[in-house]
């Protein structure tokens, strides 16, 4: 799908032209400008209240002799004062769906009719570009039959403007949004791959290729290096797999250190069987998505390079397979982690925190001004927030707020849970410093309390539990069932605004 900015009259005819219309709107001029024939019919419909502009409603006129497009569709936007990014995202998804049902190849969207005083073209444009590209995403690599029934999505989306000077201003906005959409799609593609295709060495290979393409520095710590460093959290989890683990490290913009260094860390369990504390079979196939955090980090690093952010960013992805076959760790095992703390492994299914712990401790090598980690860490987070919200916890309210705001802006929303010291009781160890399992209550919080033990001292840090948001159990307007690519847009926003505002220091 290609997005182009065109003058409202366009140069060629589109298959469908979409405009928005607010409830109670008196000024029909923008519609009149579009198509005289259409304007007449539309005016009559408004007069007779056949169409009022209420949300979800639409008004269509098909006429082969229309000049701009044989079909014009007006989408009801509800009250103008209620127009929010979330409304536009759904509208963008709907446009793609309608276009696909009608097999339209070239779609023109009259941008100005979807705006309000509080939601300008600069803000609306990336919403359209991102959402439309993402709504047209499908993972088809392994489909060999039934291709004829697959939906056909438009090839060209024209964003039509009225004012020429808008176009010049919007061009870089479109190009940035396209980069972001491509990154999210890459994340979905990688994450939808099953565990018989993607394992830790394969993720390392993907990272090396990405680094080469985008000019990132890439370092992969393999079995030997992890042993030498004593990264026993990563090693213990991977014992059950015959495939070696990897700690992937991608680095961008060392020359921008004075603007700040941010480490982003992502859980990369390419499959989570649960280990000896094995999971029940129902839904276990979804545990191929337990690598979502790592993939968000890897892909975001490529995006950060694409966007040329003037910031030192280091992405760390500890990657393992939590399996039961080789010489797996047992419940009760005590391991000494990279930072020297000892952990009793009560439940081998609480493996994410073990691999993240070593990666978080390792961040100290980069003396970061902030650490952000993402992980499909607890089933409880999925139960609590469903697939619409990630949990956010951390040790620095300013950083938490910055990430939350980025979440509001991008639609990748986060809700804060407390991280009070009282919760540490649950992870006290019996024969060790700490245990990896908690006491059965407040699991999302106690898992984060565990991570906190491994964050380098005095480093602002936030943890995002993306267990519910990383993949969908059913289709959504902007994403089919499967991986969502959650985190890419959120991180890109946090890192972009960091580099422009110089958040701390
Ligand atoms: N990968 C899972 C968490 C998960 C579950 C993500 C369902 C998405 C959907 C994680 O490794 C895990 O198994 N966590 C355990 C922790 C428990 C044993 C303390 C859980 O949530 O049950
Ligand atoms: Mn697990
Ligand atoms: Zn897991």
Short mmCIF file of C-alpha atoms and ligand atoms in Angstrom, two decimals:
data_model
loop_
_atom_site.label_atom_id
_atom_site.label_comp_id
_atom_site.label_asym_id
_atom_site.label_seq_id
_atom_site.Cartn_x
_atom_site.Cartn_y
_atom_site.Cartn_z
CA UNK A 1 0.00 0.00 0.00
CA UNK A 2 1.31 3.39 -1.01
CA UNK A 3 0.21 6.71 0.47
CA UNK A 4 0.34 9.84 -1.66
CA UNK A 5 -0.66 13.42 -0.98
CA UNK A 6 -2.81 14.82 -3.78
CA UNK A 7 -4.79 18.02 -4.37
CA UNK A 8 -8.46 17.52 -3.67
CA UNK A 9 -9.38 17.39 -7.35
CA UNK A 10 -6.68 14.83 -7.92
CA UNK A 11 -5.15 14.18 -11.31
CA UNK A 12 -6.95 10.95 -12.06
CA UNK A 13 -10.19 9.37 -10.96
CA UNK A 14 -10.24 7.33 -7.76
CA UNK A 15 -12.40 4.24 -7.19
CA UNK A 16 -13.89 5.57 -3.99
CA UNK A 17 -13.71 8.96 -2.39
CA UNK A 18 -14.22 9.12 1.38
CA UNK A 19 -15.21 12.22 3.28
CA UNK A 20 -16.14 12.73 6.90
CA UNK A 21 -19.20 14.54 8.20
CA UNK A 22 -19.85 15.71 11.75
CA UNK A 23 -23.21 15.44 13.40
CA UNK A 24 -25.09 18.72 13.23
CA UNK A 25 -22.67 20.22 10.70
CA UNK A 26 -24.31 23.17 8.95
CA UNK A 27 -21.62 24.01 6.45
CA UNK A 28 -21.97 21.81 3.39
CA UNK A 29 -19.37 23.71 1.40
CA UNK A 30 -16.58 21.17 1.63
CA UNK A 31 -18.92 18.48 0.28
CA UNK A 32 -20.23 20.80 -2.42
CA UNK A 33 -16.70 21.43 -3.59
CA UNK A 34 -16.14 17.74 -4.09
CA UNK A 35 -18.74 16.78 -6.63
CA UNK A 36 -21.71 18.90 -7.77
CA UNK A 37 -23.84 15.90 -8.64
CA UNK A 38 -23.17 14.29 -5.32
CA UNK A 39 -23.71 17.54 -3.41
CA UNK A 40 -27.30 17.78 -4.62
CA UNK A 41 -28.25 14.31 -3.50
CA UNK A 42 -26.43 14.73 -0.23
CA UNK A 43 -28.17 18.03 0.54
CA UNK A 44 -31.52 16.39 0.05
CA UNK A 45 -30.57 13.53 2.35
CA UNK A 46 -29.47 15.95 5.05
CA UNK A 47 -32.70 17.91 4.74
CA UNK A 48 -34.79 14.79 5.10
CA UNK A 49 -32.55 13.59 7.96
CA UNK A 50 -31.82 10.39 6.12
CA UNK A 51 -28.25 11.06 7.11
CA UNK A 52 -27.19 13.13 10.14
CA UNK A 53 -23.49 12.38 10.55
CA UNK A 54 -23.89 10.26 13.66
CA UNK A 55 -21.00 7.91 14.36
CA UNK A 56 -21.04 4.55 12.53
CA UNK A 57 -23.52 5.84 9.94
CA UNK A 58 -22.57 6.39 6.33
CA UNK A 59 -24.06 7.80 3.13
CA UNK A 60 -23.11 6.47 -0.27
CA UNK A 61 -23.69 7.57 -3.81
CA UNK A 62 -22.51 5.58 -6.78
CA UNK A 63 -22.63 7.30 -10.11
CA UNK A 64 -20.37 6.40 -13.03
CA UNK A 65 -20.27 9.98 -14.32
CA UNK A 66 -18.95 11.50 -11.07
CA UNK A 67 -15.77 13.34 -11.89
CA UNK A 68 -13.52 12.50 -8.96
CA UNK A 69 -14.60 8.97 -8.14
CA UNK A 70 -17.50 6.83 -9.26
CA UNK A 71 -18.40 6.25 -5.66
CA UNK A 72 -18.49 8.81 -2.87
CA UNK A 73 -18.92 7.65 0.71
CA UNK A 74 -19.58 10.05 3.57
CA UNK A 75 -18.71 8.64 6.98
CA UNK A 76 -20.55 9.91 10.05
CA UNK A 77 -18.05 11.14 12.64
CA UNK A 78 -20.37 11.96 15.53
CA UNK A 79 -20.05 15.27 17.37
CA UNK A 80 -17.11 17.42 16.33
CA UNK A 81 -16.19 18.17 19.94
CA UNK A 82 -15.77 14.43 20.60
CA UNK A 83 -13.31 13.87 17.75
CA UNK A 84 -10.29 12.08 19.20
CA UNK A 85 -7.40 10.09 17.73
CA UNK A 86 -9.20 6.89 18.74
CA UNK A 87 -12.23 7.88 16.61
CA UNK A 88 -10.04 8.52 13.58
CA UNK A 89 -8.14 5.25 14.01
CA UNK A 90 -11.40 3.30 13.85
CA UNK A 91 -12.53 5.35 10.84
CA UNK A 92 -9.23 4.63 9.06
CA UNK A 93 -9.71 0.92 9.75
CA UNK A 94 -13.24 1.12 8.43
CA UNK A 95 -12.18 2.83 5.22
CA UNK A 96 -9.77 -0.03 4.51
CA UNK A 97 -12.46 -2.59 5.25
CA UNK A 98 -15.04 -0.93 2.99
CA UNK A 99 -12.44 -0.48 0.23
CA UNK A 100 -11.53 -4.14 0.48
CA UNK A 101 -15.13 -5.37 0.37
CA UNK A 102 -15.73 -3.18 -2.67
CA UNK A 103 -12.43 -4.22 -4.26
CA UNK A 104 -11.39 -0.61 -4.71
CA UNK A 105 -7.81 -0.23 -5.76
CA UNK A 106 -7.41 3.52 -5.47
CA UNK A 107 -8.97 5.29 -2.54
CA UNK A 108 -9.03 9.04 -1.94
CA UNK A 109 -9.56 10.38 1.55
CA UNK A 110 -10.45 14.06 1.90
CA UNK A 111 -8.31 14.82 4.90
CA UNK A 112 -9.81 18.22 5.75
CA UNK A 113 -13.25 16.76 6.39
CA UNK A 114 -11.89 14.57 9.22
CA UNK A 115 -10.32 17.37 11.28
CA UNK A 116 -11.34 19.62 14.16
CA UNK A 117 -9.69 22.53 15.98
CA UNK A 118 -8.14 20.13 18.45
CA UNK A 119 -7.15 17.49 15.91
CA UNK A 120 -5.16 18.99 13.07
CA UNK A 121 -3.81 17.56 9.84
CA UNK A 122 -0.36 17.03 11.38
CA UNK A 123 -1.87 14.72 13.97
CA UNK A 124 -4.48 13.07 11.77
CA UNK A 125 -2.15 12.21 8.90
CA UNK A 126 0.02 9.68 10.75
CA UNK A 127 -3.14 8.14 12.21
CA UNK A 128 -4.51 7.53 8.70
CA UNK A 129 -1.23 6.37 7.20
CA UNK A 130 -0.33 4.03 10.06
CA UNK A 131 -3.76 2.57 10.69
CA UNK A 132 -4.61 2.03 7.03
CA UNK A 133 -1.34 0.23 6.35
CA UNK A 134 -1.72 -1.86 9.48
CA UNK A 135 -5.37 -2.71 8.85
CA UNK A 136 -4.36 -4.18 5.49
CA UNK A 137 -1.80 -6.48 7.12
CA UNK A 138 -2.15 -10.26 6.78
CA UNK A 139 0.34 -13.05 7.53
CA UNK A 140 0.11 -15.27 4.46
CA UNK A 141 3.53 -16.92 4.15
CA UNK A 142 2.19 -20.36 4.87
CA UNK A 143 -1.14 -20.19 3.01
CA UNK A 144 -0.97 -22.41 -0.03
CA UNK A 145 -4.69 -22.78 -0.69
CA UNK A 146 -7.78 -20.57 -0.60
CA UNK A 147 -5.91 -17.54 -1.91
CA UNK A 148 -8.86 -16.52 -4.09
CA UNK A 149 -11.04 -15.86 -1.03
CA UNK A 150 -8.47 -13.64 0.65
CA UNK A 151 -9.41 -9.97 0.92
CA UNK A 152 -7.90 -7.63 -1.62
CA UNK A 153 -6.70 -4.34 -0.17
CA UNK A 154 -6.23 -1.04 -2.04
CA UNK A 155 -2.81 -0.39 -3.55
CA UNK A 156 -2.99 3.39 -3.36
CA UNK A 157 -4.32 5.65 -0.65
CA UNK A 158 -4.55 9.28 -1.67
CA UNK A 159 -4.70 11.79 1.15
CA UNK A 160 -6.40 14.76 -0.44
CA UNK A 161 -5.63 18.27 0.81
CA UNK A 162 -7.29 21.58 0.00
CA UNK A 163 -4.44 23.93 0.82
CA UNK A 164 -1.18 23.48 -1.10
CA UNK A 165 0.99 24.65 1.76
CA UNK A 166 -0.37 21.81 3.89
CA UNK A 167 1.03 19.36 1.40
CA UNK A 168 4.61 20.52 1.83
CA UNK A 169 4.23 20.38 5.58
CA UNK A 170 2.64 16.94 5.54
CA UNK A 171 5.16 15.22 3.29
CA UNK A 172 7.70 14.43 6.03
CA UNK A 173 4.82 13.44 8.32
CA UNK A 174 3.65 10.86 5.79
CA UNK A 175 7.13 9.50 5.27
CA UNK A 176 7.73 9.13 9.02
CA UNK A 177 4.38 7.37 9.46
CA UNK A 178 5.22 4.99 6.61
CA UNK A 179 8.52 4.08 8.26
CA UNK A 180 6.69 3.41 11.49
CA UNK A 181 4.01 1.30 9.79
CA UNK A 182 6.66 -0.75 7.97
CA UNK A 183 8.43 -1.40 11.28
CA UNK A 184 5.21 -2.53 12.98
CA UNK A 185 4.52 -4.85 10.04
CA UNK A 186 8.00 -6.30 10.30
CA UNK A 187 7.41 -6.93 14.00
CA UNK A 188 4.11 -8.68 13.23
CA UNK A 189 5.73 -10.79 10.52
CA UNK A 190 8.56 -11.94 12.78
CA UNK A 191 6.32 -12.55 15.73
CA UNK A 192 3.72 -14.54 13.80
CA UNK A 193 6.46 -16.97 12.73
CA UNK A 194 6.19 -20.20 14.68
CA UNK A 195 8.83 -21.61 17.01
CA UNK A 196 9.96 -24.24 14.51
CA UNK A 197 11.13 -21.37 12.33
CA UNK A 198 12.23 -18.70 14.80
CA UNK A 199 14.59 -19.69 17.61
CA UNK A 200 17.29 -17.67 19.41
CA UNK A 201 20.03 -18.16 16.75
CA UNK A 202 17.54 -17.20 14.05
CA UNK A 203 16.62 -14.01 15.90
CA UNK A 204 20.33 -13.28 16.20
CA UNK A 205 20.67 -13.74 12.44
CA UNK A 206 17.72 -11.42 11.77
CA UNK A 207 19.34 -8.83 14.05
CA UNK A 208 22.68 -9.04 12.24
CA UNK A 209 20.92 -8.54 8.90
CA UNK A 210 18.95 -5.59 10.26
CA UNK A 211 22.10 -4.05 11.72
CA UNK A 212 23.82 -4.30 8.38
CA UNK A 213 20.88 -2.79 6.55
CA UNK A 214 20.36 0.12 8.95
CA UNK A 215 23.89 0.80 10.14
CA UNK A 216 23.50 -0.38 13.72
CA UNK A 217 26.19 -2.01 15.82
CA UNK A 218 25.29 -5.62 16.62
CA UNK A 219 26.79 -7.88 19.25
CA UNK A 220 25.49 -11.35 20.02
CA UNK A 221 26.55 -13.09 23.21
CA UNK A 222 26.26 -16.83 22.55
CA UNK A 223 26.53 -19.86 24.81
CA UNK A 224 30.25 -19.54 25.48
CA UNK A 225 30.14 -15.81 26.31
CA UNK A 226 27.05 -16.17 28.48
CA UNK A 227 28.83 -18.92 30.45
CA UNK A 228 31.94 -16.81 30.81
CA UNK A 229 29.92 -13.84 32.08
CA UNK A 230 27.89 -16.00 34.47
CA UNK A 231 24.52 -15.13 32.95
CA UNK A 232 22.93 -18.07 34.71
CA UNK A 233 19.41 -16.73 34.52
CA UNK A 234 19.51 -16.97 30.73
CA UNK A 235 21.44 -20.25 30.82
CA UNK A 236 19.18 -21.95 33.38
CA UNK A 237 16.02 -21.26 31.37
CA UNK A 238 17.60 -22.47 28.14
CA UNK A 239 18.84 -25.78 29.67
CA UNK A 240 15.75 -27.59 28.45
CA UNK A 241 16.46 -26.73 24.83
CA UNK A 242 19.12 -28.16 22.52
CA UNK A 243 19.21 -24.83 20.65
CA UNK A 244 21.70 -22.33 22.12
CA UNK A 245 20.51 -19.08 23.76
CA UNK A 246 21.57 -15.59 22.69
CA UNK A 247 21.78 -12.15 24.22
CA UNK A 248 21.33 -9.84 21.24
CA UNK A 249 22.60 -6.27 21.60
CA UNK A 250 21.92 -3.60 18.99
CA UNK A 251 23.34 -0.12 19.36
CA UNK A 252 22.48 3.18 17.68
CA UNK A 253 23.99 6.67 17.89
CA UNK A 254 26.92 6.32 20.26
CA UNK A 255 28.00 9.75 19.06
CA UNK A 256 24.86 11.25 20.64
CA UNK A 257 25.73 10.06 24.16
CA UNK A 258 25.65 13.62 25.51
CA UNK A 259 21.93 13.75 24.63
CA UNK A 260 21.38 10.67 26.75
CA UNK A 261 21.58 6.88 26.65
CA UNK A 262 18.45 4.75 26.80
CA UNK A 263 18.47 0.95 27.07
CA UNK A 264 15.45 -0.96 25.79
CA UNK A 265 15.19 -4.57 26.88
CA UNK A 266 12.76 -7.19 25.53
CA UNK A 267 11.86 -10.72 26.64
CA UNK A 268 12.70 -13.18 23.89
CA UNK A 269 11.29 -16.58 24.78
CA UNK A 270 10.84 -18.07 21.31
CA UNK A 271 8.56 -20.69 22.86
CA UNK A 272 7.36 -21.07 26.43
CA UNK A 273 6.30 -24.64 27.26
CA UNK A 274 6.55 -23.74 30.94
CA UNK A 275 9.48 -26.13 31.36
CA UNK A 276 9.15 -28.90 33.97
CA UNK A 277 6.30 -26.84 35.47
CA UNK A 278 4.67 -27.47 32.12
CA UNK A 279 1.72 -25.46 30.85
CA UNK A 280 -1.68 -27.01 30.09
CA UNK A 281 -2.14 -27.71 26.36
CA UNK A 282 -5.07 -25.36 25.79
CA UNK A 283 -3.83 -22.23 24.08
CA UNK A 284 -0.19 -23.25 24.42
CA UNK A 285 0.37 -22.46 20.75
CA UNK A 286 0.06 -18.80 21.72
CA UNK A 287 3.34 -19.12 23.57
CA UNK A 288 5.16 -18.58 20.28
CA UNK A 289 4.31 -14.94 21.00
CA UNK A 290 6.46 -15.02 24.15
CA UNK A 291 9.18 -13.40 22.05
CA UNK A 292 7.08 -10.24 21.50
CA UNK A 293 9.20 -8.01 23.74
CA UNK A 294 12.46 -8.98 22.03
CA UNK A 295 10.96 -8.42 18.60
CA UNK A 296 9.59 -5.02 19.57
CA UNK A 297 13.09 -4.07 20.72
CA UNK A 298 14.91 -5.40 17.65
CA UNK A 299 12.52 -3.79 15.19
CA UNK A 300 12.46 -0.50 17.10
CA UNK A 301 16.26 -0.35 16.83
CA UNK A 302 15.97 -0.49 13.05
CA UNK A 303 13.32 2.23 13.18
CA UNK A 304 15.41 4.45 15.44
CA UNK A 305 18.18 4.24 12.82
CA UNK A 306 15.69 4.98 10.01
CA UNK A 307 14.44 8.04 11.87
CA UNK A 308 18.04 9.09 12.59
CA UNK A 309 17.22 9.92 16.21
CA UNK A 310 19.97 11.99 17.84
CA UNK A 311 20.10 9.73 20.89
CA UNK A 312 22.24 6.83 22.08
CA UNK A 313 19.91 3.81 22.17
CA UNK A 314 20.90 0.28 23.11
CA UNK A 315 18.50 -2.60 22.51
CA UNK A 316 19.02 -5.81 24.48
CA UNK A 317 17.10 -9.00 23.75
CA UNK A 318 17.78 -12.07 25.86
CA UNK A 319 16.57 -15.01 23.76
CA UNK A 320 15.89 -18.58 24.87
CA UNK A 321 13.49 -21.43 24.34
CA UNK A 322 11.81 -22.60 27.55
CA UNK A 323 11.63 -26.31 26.79
CA UNK A 324 11.63 -29.56 28.74
CA UNK A 325 13.71 -31.92 26.65
CA UNK A 326 17.45 -31.45 27.00
CA UNK A 327 18.60 -31.20 30.63
CA UNK A 328 16.00 -28.81 32.00
CA UNK A 329 16.18 -26.88 35.24
CA UNK A 330 14.06 -28.29 38.08
CA UNK A 331 11.80 -26.55 40.58
CA UNK A 332 13.92 -25.93 43.68
CA UNK A 333 17.11 -25.29 41.74
CA UNK A 334 19.12 -22.37 43.08
CA UNK A 335 20.99 -20.25 40.57
CA UNK A 336 23.46 -17.40 40.96
CA UNK A 337 22.53 -14.58 38.62
CA UNK A 338 24.82 -12.28 36.63
CA UNK A 339 24.62 -9.58 39.33
CA UNK A 340 25.52 -12.10 42.08
CA UNK A 341 22.07 -12.51 43.67
CA UNK A 342 20.79 -16.07 44.23
CA UNK A 343 17.36 -17.22 43.07
CA UNK A 344 15.31 -20.29 43.94
CA UNK A 345 13.39 -21.42 40.89
CA UNK A 346 10.08 -22.46 42.43
CA UNK A 347 8.25 -22.53 39.10
CA UNK A 348 10.11 -23.03 35.82
CA UNK A 349 7.23 -21.29 34.03
CA UNK A 350 8.26 -17.99 35.64
CA UNK A 351 11.18 -17.90 33.22
CA UNK A 352 10.80 -14.45 31.67
CA UNK A 353 12.02 -12.65 34.77
CA UNK A 354 15.10 -14.90 34.94
CA UNK A 355 16.32 -13.96 31.47
CA UNK A 356 15.31 -10.30 31.79
CA UNK A 357 17.15 -10.06 35.12
CA UNK A 358 20.55 -10.79 33.55
CA UNK A 359 19.90 -8.46 30.63
CA UNK A 360 18.80 -5.66 32.99
CA UNK A 361 21.94 -6.07 35.10
CA UNK A 362 24.07 -6.04 31.97
CA UNK A 363 22.67 -2.59 31.06
CA UNK A 364 25.09 -1.11 33.59
CA UNK A 365 27.82 -1.50 30.94
CA UNK A 366 26.17 1.34 29.03
CA UNK A 367 25.58 3.65 32.03
CA UNK A 368 22.04 4.36 30.81
CA UNK A 369 19.99 7.41 31.80
CA UNK A 370 16.91 5.21 31.56
CA UNK A 371 15.90 1.60 30.99
CA UNK A 372 12.61 0.49 29.46
CA UNK A 373 11.77 -3.20 29.32
CA UNK A 374 8.90 -4.98 27.58
CA UNK A 375 7.79 -8.51 28.29
CA UNK A 376 4.87 -10.88 27.94
CA UNK A 377 5.52 -11.55 31.59
CA UNK A 378 2.36 -12.60 33.40
CA UNK A 379 -0.87 -14.29 32.36
CA UNK A 380 -2.50 -12.27 35.12
CA UNK A 381 -1.78 -9.04 33.24
CA UNK A 382 -3.72 -10.41 30.28
CA UNK A 383 -6.59 -11.34 32.61
CA UNK A 384 -6.55 -7.92 34.27
CA UNK A 385 -6.34 -5.61 31.27
CA UNK A 386 -7.45 -7.76 28.34
CA UNK A 387 -5.84 -6.92 25.03
CA UNK A 388 -6.31 -3.14 25.22
CA UNK A 389 -3.89 -2.01 27.90
CA UNK A 390 -0.37 -2.83 29.02
CA UNK A 391 0.68 -2.64 32.65
CA UNK A 392 3.38 -0.11 33.47
CA UNK A 393 5.44 -0.13 36.65
CA UNK A 394 8.76 1.40 37.56
CA UNK A 395 10.98 3.29 39.97
CA UNK A 396 10.75 6.79 38.46
CA UNK A 397 7.44 8.62 38.13
CA UNK A 398 8.75 11.07 35.54
CA UNK A 399 9.79 8.26 33.24
CA UNK A 400 6.55 6.37 33.85
CA UNK A 401 4.57 9.50 32.92
CA UNK A 402 6.62 10.04 29.77
CA UNK A 403 5.90 6.49 28.61
CA UNK A 404 2.22 6.75 29.56
CA UNK A 405 1.87 9.97 27.58
CA UNK A 406 3.51 8.36 24.58
CA UNK A 407 0.97 5.56 25.00
CA UNK A 408 -1.94 7.99 24.90
CA UNK A 409 -0.52 9.64 21.81
CA UNK A 410 0.10 6.43 19.86
CA UNK A 411 -2.90 4.47 21.11
CA UNK A 412 -0.58 1.91 22.74
CA UNK A 413 -1.96 2.61 26.15
CA UNK A 414 -0.48 1.75 29.54
CA UNK A 415 -1.93 1.81 33.04
CA UNK A 416 0.23 2.09 36.13
CA UNK A 417 0.30 -0.47 38.94
CA UNK A 418 2.01 0.22 42.27
CA UNK A 419 5.48 -1.03 43.03
CA UNK A 420 5.52 -0.53 46.80
CA UNK A 421 8.27 -2.19 48.83
CA UNK A 422 5.65 -4.16 50.79
CA UNK A 423 5.31 -6.45 47.80
CA UNK A 424 8.90 -7.66 48.26
CA UNK A 425 7.78 -10.12 50.97
CA UNK A 426 6.31 -12.40 48.32
CA UNK A 427 9.61 -12.96 46.55
CA UNK A 428 11.78 -13.57 49.64
CA UNK A 429 13.85 -16.73 49.17
CA UNK A 430 13.90 -19.69 51.53
CA UNK A 431 17.42 -20.98 50.90
CA UNK A 432 18.29 -18.13 48.54
CA UNK A 433 18.03 -14.34 48.33
CA UNK A 434 14.81 -14.37 46.34
CA UNK A 435 12.39 -16.77 44.64
CA UNK A 436 11.09 -16.44 41.10
CA UNK A 437 7.43 -17.16 41.70
CA UNK A 438 5.80 -14.91 44.31
CA UNK A 439 3.00 -16.05 46.61
CA UNK A 440 0.11 -16.35 44.18
CA UNK A 441 -1.22 -12.82 44.66
CA UNK A 442 -0.57 -9.64 42.66
CA UNK A 443 1.49 -11.62 40.18
CA UNK A 444 2.10 -8.75 37.76
CA UNK A 445 3.46 -6.63 40.60
CA UNK A 446 5.59 -9.29 42.27
CA UNK A 447 7.13 -10.26 38.91
CA UNK A 448 8.16 -6.62 38.55
CA UNK A 449 9.49 -6.57 42.13
CA UNK A 450 11.72 -9.43 41.03
CA UNK A 451 13.03 -7.43 38.04
CA UNK A 452 13.69 -4.46 40.31
CA UNK A 453 16.34 -6.50 42.14
CA UNK A 454 18.40 -6.50 38.96
CA UNK A 455 18.07 -2.92 37.74
CA UNK A 456 21.42 -1.09 38.08
CA UNK A 457 21.40 1.24 41.09
CA UNK A 458 19.98 4.75 40.71
CA UNK A 459 18.79 4.09 37.17
CA UNK A 460 15.32 5.28 36.18
CA UNK A 461 13.50 2.21 34.87
CA UNK A 462 10.06 1.19 33.66
CA UNK A 463 8.69 -2.25 32.97
CA UNK A 464 5.83 -2.85 30.53
CA UNK A 465 3.89 -6.09 30.85
CA UNK A 466 2.57 -6.69 27.33
CA UNK A 467 1.11 -10.18 27.92
CA UNK A 468 -2.34 -9.00 26.83
CA UNK A 469 -1.45 -6.48 24.14
CA UNK A 470 1.25 -8.32 22.16
CA UNK A 471 -1.18 -10.51 20.25
CA UNK A 472 -4.91 -10.80 19.60
CA UNK A 473 -7.21 -13.77 19.96
CA UNK A 474 -9.60 -12.29 17.40
CA UNK A 475 -9.52 -9.75 14.57
CA UNK A 476 -9.49 -6.05 15.42
CA UNK A 477 -10.10 -3.09 13.05
CA UNK A 478 -6.38 -2.43 12.72
CA UNK A 479 -4.93 -5.92 13.13
CA UNK A 480 -5.94 -9.49 12.35
CA UNK A 481 -5.78 -12.26 14.95
CA UNK A 482 -2.13 -12.81 15.92
CA UNK A 483 0.81 -10.51 16.64
CA UNK A 484 0.05 -6.78 16.98
CA UNK A 485 3.57 -5.37 16.93
CA UNK A 486 2.79 -3.64 20.22
CA UNK A 487 5.60 -1.51 21.60
CA UNK A 488 7.17 -0.34 18.36
CA UNK A 489 5.07 2.79 18.06
CA UNK A 490 5.22 3.43 21.80
CA UNK A 491 9.01 3.15 21.96
CA UNK A 492 9.47 5.21 18.80
CA UNK A 493 7.36 7.97 20.35
CA UNK A 494 9.15 7.87 23.72
CA UNK A 495 12.57 7.93 22.08
CA UNK A 496 11.62 10.64 19.56
CA UNK A 497 10.28 12.97 22.22
CA UNK A 498 13.24 12.17 24.44
CA UNK A 499 15.67 13.25 21.78
CA UNK A 500 13.77 16.47 21.13
CA UNK A 501 13.10 17.44 24.75
CA UNK A 502 16.22 15.96 26.36
CA UNK A 503 14.08 14.39 29.04
CA UNK A 504 16.54 14.10 31.92
CA UNK A 505 20.06 15.29 32.79
N1 LIG B 1 4.82 -16.19 29.12
C1 LIG B 1 4.12 -16.38 30.33
C2 LIG B 1 3.09 -15.28 30.57
C3 LIG B 1 1.91 -15.25 29.64
C4 LIG B 1 0.81 -16.06 29.89
C5 LIG B 1 1.85 -14.37 28.61
C6 LIG B 1 -0.29 -15.99 29.06
C7 LIG B 1 0.75 -14.30 27.77
C8 LIG B 1 -0.34 -15.11 28.01
C9 LIG B 1 5.08 -16.37 31.50
O1 LIG B 1 6.33 -16.91 31.25
C10 LIG B 1 4.45 -17.22 32.58
O2 LIG B 1 4.27 -18.39 32.34
N2 LIG B 1 4.15 -16.63 33.72
C11 LIG B 1 3.54 -17.33 34.79
C12 LIG B 1 4.20 -16.88 36.08
C13 LIG B 1 3.80 -17.71 37.28
C14 LIG B 1 4.31 -19.13 37.13
C15 LIG B 1 4.39 -17.07 38.51
C16 LIG B 1 2.04 -17.01 34.78
O3 LIG B 1 1.68 -15.87 34.48
O4 LIG B 1 1.27 -17.90 35.03
MN1 LIG B 2 6.31 -19.02 31.43
ZN1 LIG B 3 6.97 -16.77 29.30
#
